GROMACS .gro file of C-alpha atoms in nm:
model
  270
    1UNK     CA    1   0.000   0.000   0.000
    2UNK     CA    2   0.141   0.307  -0.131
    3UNK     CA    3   0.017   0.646   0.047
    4UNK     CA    4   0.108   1.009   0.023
    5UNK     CA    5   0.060   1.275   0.286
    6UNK     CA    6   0.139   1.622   0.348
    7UNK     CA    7   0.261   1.774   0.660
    8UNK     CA    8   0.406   2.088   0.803
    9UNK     CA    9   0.744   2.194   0.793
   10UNK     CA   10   0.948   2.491   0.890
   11UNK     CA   11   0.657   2.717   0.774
   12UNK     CA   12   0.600   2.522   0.467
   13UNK     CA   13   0.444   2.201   0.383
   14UNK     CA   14   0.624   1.876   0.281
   15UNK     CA   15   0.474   1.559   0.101
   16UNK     CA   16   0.581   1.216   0.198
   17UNK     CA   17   0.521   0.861   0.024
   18UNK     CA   18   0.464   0.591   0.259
   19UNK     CA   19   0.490   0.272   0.131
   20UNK     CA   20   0.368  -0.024   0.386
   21UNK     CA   21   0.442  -0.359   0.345
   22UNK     CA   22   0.319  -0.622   0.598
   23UNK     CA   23   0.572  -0.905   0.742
   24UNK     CA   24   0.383  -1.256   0.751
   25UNK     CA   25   0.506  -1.519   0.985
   26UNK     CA   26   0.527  -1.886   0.839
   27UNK     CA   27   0.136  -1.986   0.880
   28UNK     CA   28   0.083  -1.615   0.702
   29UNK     CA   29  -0.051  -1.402   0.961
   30UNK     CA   30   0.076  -1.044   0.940
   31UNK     CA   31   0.254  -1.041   1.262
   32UNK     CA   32   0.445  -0.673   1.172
   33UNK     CA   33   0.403  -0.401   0.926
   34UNK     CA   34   0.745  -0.234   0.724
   35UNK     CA   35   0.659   0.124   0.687
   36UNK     CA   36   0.895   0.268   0.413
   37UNK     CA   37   0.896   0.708   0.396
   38UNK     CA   38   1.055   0.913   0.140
   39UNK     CA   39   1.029   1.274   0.070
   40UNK     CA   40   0.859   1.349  -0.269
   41UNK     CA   41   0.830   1.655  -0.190
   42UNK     CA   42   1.004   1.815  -0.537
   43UNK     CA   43   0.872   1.549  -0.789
   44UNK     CA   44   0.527   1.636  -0.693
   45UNK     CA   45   0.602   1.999  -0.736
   46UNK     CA   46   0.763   1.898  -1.053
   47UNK     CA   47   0.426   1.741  -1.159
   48UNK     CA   48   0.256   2.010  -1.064
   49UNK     CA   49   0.441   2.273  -1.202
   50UNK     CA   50   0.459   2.031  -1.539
   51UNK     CA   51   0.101   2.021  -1.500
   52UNK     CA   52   0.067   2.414  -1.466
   53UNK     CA   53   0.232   2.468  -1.810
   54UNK     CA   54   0.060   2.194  -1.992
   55UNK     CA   55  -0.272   2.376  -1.903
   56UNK     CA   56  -0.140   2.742  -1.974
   57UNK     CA   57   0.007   2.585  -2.344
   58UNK     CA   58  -0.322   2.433  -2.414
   59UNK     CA   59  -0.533   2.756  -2.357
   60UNK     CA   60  -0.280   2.942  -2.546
   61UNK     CA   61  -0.285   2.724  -2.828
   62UNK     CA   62  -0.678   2.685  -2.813
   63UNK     CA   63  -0.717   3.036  -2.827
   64UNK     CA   64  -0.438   3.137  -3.077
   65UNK     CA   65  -0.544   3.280  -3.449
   66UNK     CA   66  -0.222   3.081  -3.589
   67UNK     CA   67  -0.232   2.682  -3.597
   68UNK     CA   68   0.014   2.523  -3.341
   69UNK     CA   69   0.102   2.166  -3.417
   70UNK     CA   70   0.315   1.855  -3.307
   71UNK     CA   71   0.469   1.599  -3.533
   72UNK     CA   72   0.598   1.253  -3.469
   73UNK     CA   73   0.923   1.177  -3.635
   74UNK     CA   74   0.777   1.007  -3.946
   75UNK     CA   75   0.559   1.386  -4.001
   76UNK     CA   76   0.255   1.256  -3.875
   77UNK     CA   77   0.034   1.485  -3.674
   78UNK     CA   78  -0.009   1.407  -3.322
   79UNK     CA   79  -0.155   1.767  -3.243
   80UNK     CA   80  -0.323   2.044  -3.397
   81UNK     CA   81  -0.479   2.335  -3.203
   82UNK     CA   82  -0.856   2.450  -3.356
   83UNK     CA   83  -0.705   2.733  -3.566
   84UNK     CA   84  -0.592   2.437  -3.819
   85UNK     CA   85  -0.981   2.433  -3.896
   86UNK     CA   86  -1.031   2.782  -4.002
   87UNK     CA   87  -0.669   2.802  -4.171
   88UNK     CA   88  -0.682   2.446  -4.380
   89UNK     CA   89  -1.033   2.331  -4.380
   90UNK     CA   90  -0.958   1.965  -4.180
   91UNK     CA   91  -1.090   1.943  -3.853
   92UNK     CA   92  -0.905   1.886  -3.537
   93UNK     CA   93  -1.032   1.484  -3.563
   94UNK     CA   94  -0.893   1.433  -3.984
   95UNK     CA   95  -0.549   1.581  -3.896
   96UNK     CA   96  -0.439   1.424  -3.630
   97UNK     CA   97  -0.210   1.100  -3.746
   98UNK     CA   98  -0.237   1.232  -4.129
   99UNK     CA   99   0.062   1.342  -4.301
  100UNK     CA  100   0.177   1.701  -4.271
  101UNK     CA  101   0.214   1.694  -4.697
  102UNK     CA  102  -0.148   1.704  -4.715
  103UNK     CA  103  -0.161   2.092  -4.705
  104UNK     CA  104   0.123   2.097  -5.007
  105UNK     CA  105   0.100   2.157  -5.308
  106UNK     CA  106   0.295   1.885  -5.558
  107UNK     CA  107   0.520   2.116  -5.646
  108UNK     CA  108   0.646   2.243  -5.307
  109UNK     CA  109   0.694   1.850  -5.165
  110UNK     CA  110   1.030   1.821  -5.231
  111UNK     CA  111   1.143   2.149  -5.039
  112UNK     CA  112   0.928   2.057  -4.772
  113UNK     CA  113   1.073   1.761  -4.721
  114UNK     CA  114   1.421   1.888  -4.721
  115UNK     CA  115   1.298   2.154  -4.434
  116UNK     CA  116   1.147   1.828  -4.262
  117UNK     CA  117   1.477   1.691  -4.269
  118UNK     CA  118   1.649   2.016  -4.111
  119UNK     CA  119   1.443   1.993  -3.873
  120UNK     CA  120   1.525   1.645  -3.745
  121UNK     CA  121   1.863   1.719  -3.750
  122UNK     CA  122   1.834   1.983  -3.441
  123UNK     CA  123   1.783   2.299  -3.658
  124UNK     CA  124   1.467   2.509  -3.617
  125UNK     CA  125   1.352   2.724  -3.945
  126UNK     CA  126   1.104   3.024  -3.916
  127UNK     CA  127   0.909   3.197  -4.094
  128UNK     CA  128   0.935   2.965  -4.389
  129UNK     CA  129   0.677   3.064  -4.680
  130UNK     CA  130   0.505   2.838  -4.894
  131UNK     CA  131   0.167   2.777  -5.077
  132UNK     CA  132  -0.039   2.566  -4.920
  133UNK     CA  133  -0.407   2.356  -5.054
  134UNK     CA  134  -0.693   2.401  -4.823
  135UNK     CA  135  -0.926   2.083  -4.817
  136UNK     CA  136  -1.188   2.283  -5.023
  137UNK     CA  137  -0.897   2.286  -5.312
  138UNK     CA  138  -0.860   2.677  -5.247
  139UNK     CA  139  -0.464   2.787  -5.225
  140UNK     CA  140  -0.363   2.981  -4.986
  141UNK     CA  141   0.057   3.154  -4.842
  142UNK     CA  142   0.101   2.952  -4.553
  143UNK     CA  143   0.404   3.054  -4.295
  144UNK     CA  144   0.555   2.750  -4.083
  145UNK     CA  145   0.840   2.832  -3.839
  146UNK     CA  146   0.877   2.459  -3.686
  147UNK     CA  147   1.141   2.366  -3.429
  148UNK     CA  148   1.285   2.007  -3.253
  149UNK     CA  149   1.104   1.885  -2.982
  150UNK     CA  150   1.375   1.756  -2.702
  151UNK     CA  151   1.339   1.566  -2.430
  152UNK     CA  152   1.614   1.476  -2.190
  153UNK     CA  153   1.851   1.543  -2.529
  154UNK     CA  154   1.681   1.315  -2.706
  155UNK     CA  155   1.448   1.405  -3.054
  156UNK     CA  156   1.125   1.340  -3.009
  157UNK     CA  157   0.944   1.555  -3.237
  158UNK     CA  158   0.882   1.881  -3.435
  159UNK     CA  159   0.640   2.135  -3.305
  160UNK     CA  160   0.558   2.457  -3.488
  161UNK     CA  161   0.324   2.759  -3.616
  162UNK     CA  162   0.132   2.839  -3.935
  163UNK     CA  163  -0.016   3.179  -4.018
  164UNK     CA  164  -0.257   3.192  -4.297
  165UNK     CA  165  -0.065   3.549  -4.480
  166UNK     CA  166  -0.266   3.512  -4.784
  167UNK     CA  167  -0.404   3.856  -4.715
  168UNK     CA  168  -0.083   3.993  -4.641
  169UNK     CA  169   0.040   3.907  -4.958
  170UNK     CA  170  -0.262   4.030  -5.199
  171UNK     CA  171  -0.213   4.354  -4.986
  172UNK     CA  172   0.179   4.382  -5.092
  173UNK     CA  173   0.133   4.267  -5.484
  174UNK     CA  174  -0.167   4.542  -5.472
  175UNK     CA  175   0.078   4.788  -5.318
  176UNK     CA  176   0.306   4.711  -5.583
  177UNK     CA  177   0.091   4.751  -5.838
  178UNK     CA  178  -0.030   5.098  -5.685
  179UNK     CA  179   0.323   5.191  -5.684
  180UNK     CA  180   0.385   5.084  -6.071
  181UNK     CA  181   0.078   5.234  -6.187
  182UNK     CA  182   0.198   5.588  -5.974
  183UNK     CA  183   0.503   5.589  -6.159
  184UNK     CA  184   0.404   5.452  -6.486
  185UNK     CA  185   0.130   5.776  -6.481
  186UNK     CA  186   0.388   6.054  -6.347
  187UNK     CA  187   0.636   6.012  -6.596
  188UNK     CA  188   0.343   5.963  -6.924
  189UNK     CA  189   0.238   6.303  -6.825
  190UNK     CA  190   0.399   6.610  -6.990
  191UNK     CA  191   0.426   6.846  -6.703
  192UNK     CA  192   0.632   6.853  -6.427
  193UNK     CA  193   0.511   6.652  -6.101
  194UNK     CA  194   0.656   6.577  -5.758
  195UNK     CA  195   0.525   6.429  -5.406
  196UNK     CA  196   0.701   6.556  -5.099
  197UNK     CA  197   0.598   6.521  -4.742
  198UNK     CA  198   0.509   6.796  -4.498
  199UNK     CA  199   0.893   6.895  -4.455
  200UNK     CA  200   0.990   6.923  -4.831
  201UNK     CA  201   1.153   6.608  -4.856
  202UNK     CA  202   1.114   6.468  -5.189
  203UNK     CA  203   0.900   6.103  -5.155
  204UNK     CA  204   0.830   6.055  -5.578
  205UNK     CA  205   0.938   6.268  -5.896
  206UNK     CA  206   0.862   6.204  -6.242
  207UNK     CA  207   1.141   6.250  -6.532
  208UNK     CA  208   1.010   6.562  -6.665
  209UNK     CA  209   1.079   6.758  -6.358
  210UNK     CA  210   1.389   6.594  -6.284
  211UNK     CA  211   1.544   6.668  -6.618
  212UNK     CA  212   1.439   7.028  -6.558
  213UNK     CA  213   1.730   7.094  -6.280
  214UNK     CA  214   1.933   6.808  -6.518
  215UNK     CA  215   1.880   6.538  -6.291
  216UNK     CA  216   1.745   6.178  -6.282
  217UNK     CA  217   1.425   6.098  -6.024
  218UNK     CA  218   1.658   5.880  -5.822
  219UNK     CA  219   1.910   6.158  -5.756
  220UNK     CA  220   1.642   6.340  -5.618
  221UNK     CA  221   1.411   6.123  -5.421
  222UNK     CA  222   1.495   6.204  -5.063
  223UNK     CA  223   1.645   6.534  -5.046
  224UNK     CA  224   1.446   6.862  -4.982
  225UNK     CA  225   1.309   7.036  -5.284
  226UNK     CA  226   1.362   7.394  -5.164
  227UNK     CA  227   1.726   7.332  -5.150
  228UNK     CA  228   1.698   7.298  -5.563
  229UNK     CA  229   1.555   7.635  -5.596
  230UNK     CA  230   1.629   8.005  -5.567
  231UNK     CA  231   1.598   8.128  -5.194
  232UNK     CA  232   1.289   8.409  -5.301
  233UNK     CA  233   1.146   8.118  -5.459
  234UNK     CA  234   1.206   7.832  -5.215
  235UNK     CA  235   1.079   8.116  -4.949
  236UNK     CA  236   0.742   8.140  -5.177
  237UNK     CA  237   0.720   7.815  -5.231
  238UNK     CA  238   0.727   7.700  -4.829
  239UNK     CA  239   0.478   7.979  -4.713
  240UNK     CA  240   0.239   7.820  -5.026
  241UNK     CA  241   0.273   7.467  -4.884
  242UNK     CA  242   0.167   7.568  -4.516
  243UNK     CA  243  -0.127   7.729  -4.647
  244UNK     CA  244  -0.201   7.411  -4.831
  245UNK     CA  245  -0.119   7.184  -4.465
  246UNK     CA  246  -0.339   7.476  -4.275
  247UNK     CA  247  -0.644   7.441  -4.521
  248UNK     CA  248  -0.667   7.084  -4.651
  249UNK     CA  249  -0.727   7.235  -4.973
  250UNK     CA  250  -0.570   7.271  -5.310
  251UNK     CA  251  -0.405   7.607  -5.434
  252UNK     CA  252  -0.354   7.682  -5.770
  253UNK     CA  253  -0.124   8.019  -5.862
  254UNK     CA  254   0.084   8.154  -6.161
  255UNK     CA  255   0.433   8.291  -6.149
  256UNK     CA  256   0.670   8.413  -6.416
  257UNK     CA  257   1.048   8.348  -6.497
  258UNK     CA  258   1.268   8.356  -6.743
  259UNK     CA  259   0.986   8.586  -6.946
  260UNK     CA  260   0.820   8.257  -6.918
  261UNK     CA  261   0.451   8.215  -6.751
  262UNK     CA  262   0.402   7.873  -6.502
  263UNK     CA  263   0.108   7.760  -6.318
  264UNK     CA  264   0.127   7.585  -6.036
  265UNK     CA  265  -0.077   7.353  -5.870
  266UNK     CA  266  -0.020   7.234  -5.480
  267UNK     CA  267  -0.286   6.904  -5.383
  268UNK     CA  268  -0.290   6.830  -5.000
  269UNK     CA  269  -0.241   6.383  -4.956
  270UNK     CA  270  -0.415   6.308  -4.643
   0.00000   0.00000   0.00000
């Protein structure tokens, strides 16, 4: 009979395993009990504290937007936390023990496995982008970071993170293409056109009015405008722009140089 009790000591408590084990005489009646103590004192702490961070992992991962997994050494799930569901399409009962090359793509097997591989040889990856198959068929840019599971030294699997950045990346290409179709549309227009922030600095220039201080956009992107022009002008120019910032609104004005006539036009970018 095994039995565990706690008991005060030195203003703290102590646990204790007795283990009793009766002493028979030769017809077999118990004639004398062995009592056997030990202090367990730290092992059940150990458990408990074990116990402690197995809950607190479990409500993280239950409650975390990005799918947490575990893998045995062969890449079969032996964990997935709900987010899988939402991310892939599988529930929590399909995944675990199916492959982890489900969610791949054909294509992308072959440098999976090689990251698999890394893996099991101590090395953690992150942030490692691939596409990805939902069960629906849909594709989707998955990110895995995945890291060795050790215990005691020893490998005993591969835990890790996906994050469903499909958005993310639609929102870069469309930046991209914002940014191409800027461009391609400042320098297919004849007159001169520049975008500077609130302090002058130069943010986006289009040939035509680089070429007019004999200059290339890229020499110019970055440095303050005002330091291009006369000082009259640059002082004109600055006292325009923080009635533009004061107002919100556009200003359009005409100025002449060089017996030449310009008008000017100054758009507030909120």
């Amino acid at each position: 009979l095994n039995v565990i009790d706690t008991f005060p000591v030195n203003g703290g408590v102590r646990h204790f395993e007795s283990r009793c084990v009766p002493e028979q005489d030769t017809g077999g009646l118990v004639r004398s009990v062995l009592v056997i103590c030990r202090d367990v004192t730290e092992q059940i702490l150990a458990r408990e504290a074990l116990a402690e961070s197995e809950e607190k992992f479990r409500r993280l991962a239950e409650n975390s937007p990005n799918a947490i997994f575990e893998l045995d050494l062969d890449g079969f799930h032996r964990y997935v936390s709900p987010a899988t569901t939402e991310i892939f399409g599988y529930s929590v009962e399909e995944t675990i023990g199916a492959h982890f090359s489900q969610y791949l793509p054909e294509h992308k097997l072959e440098e999976a496995f090689l990251i698999f591989a890394k893996v099991l040889s101590g090395e953690s990856v992150r942030s490692y982008v691939s596409e990805a198959v939902r069960k629906d068929g849909r594709r989707i840019v998955a990110e895995f970071s995945v890291a060795p599971i050790l215990k005691d030294g020893r490998l005993t699997g591969i835990q890790g993170i996906t994050r469903d950045i499909t958005a993310q990346k639609e929102a870069e290409k469309a930046l991209v293409e914002s940014q191409k179709n800027l461009e391609t549309f400042f320098n297919a227009i004849s007159e001169s056109a520049f975008l500077m922030d609130t302090d002058g600095v130069i943010l986006a220039m289009n040939r035509t009015m680089a070429e007019r201080f004999g200059r290339v956009p890229e020499d110019m992107i970055g440095r303050v405008v005002f330091d291009f022009i006369h000082e009259n002008t640059a002082n004109d120019r600055k006292k325009r722009m923080r009635e533009v910032i004061r107002t919100g609104s556009a200003l359009e004005f005409e100025d002449m140089r060089l017996e030449r006539h310009y008008r000017h036009s100054i758009y507030p970018v909120k």
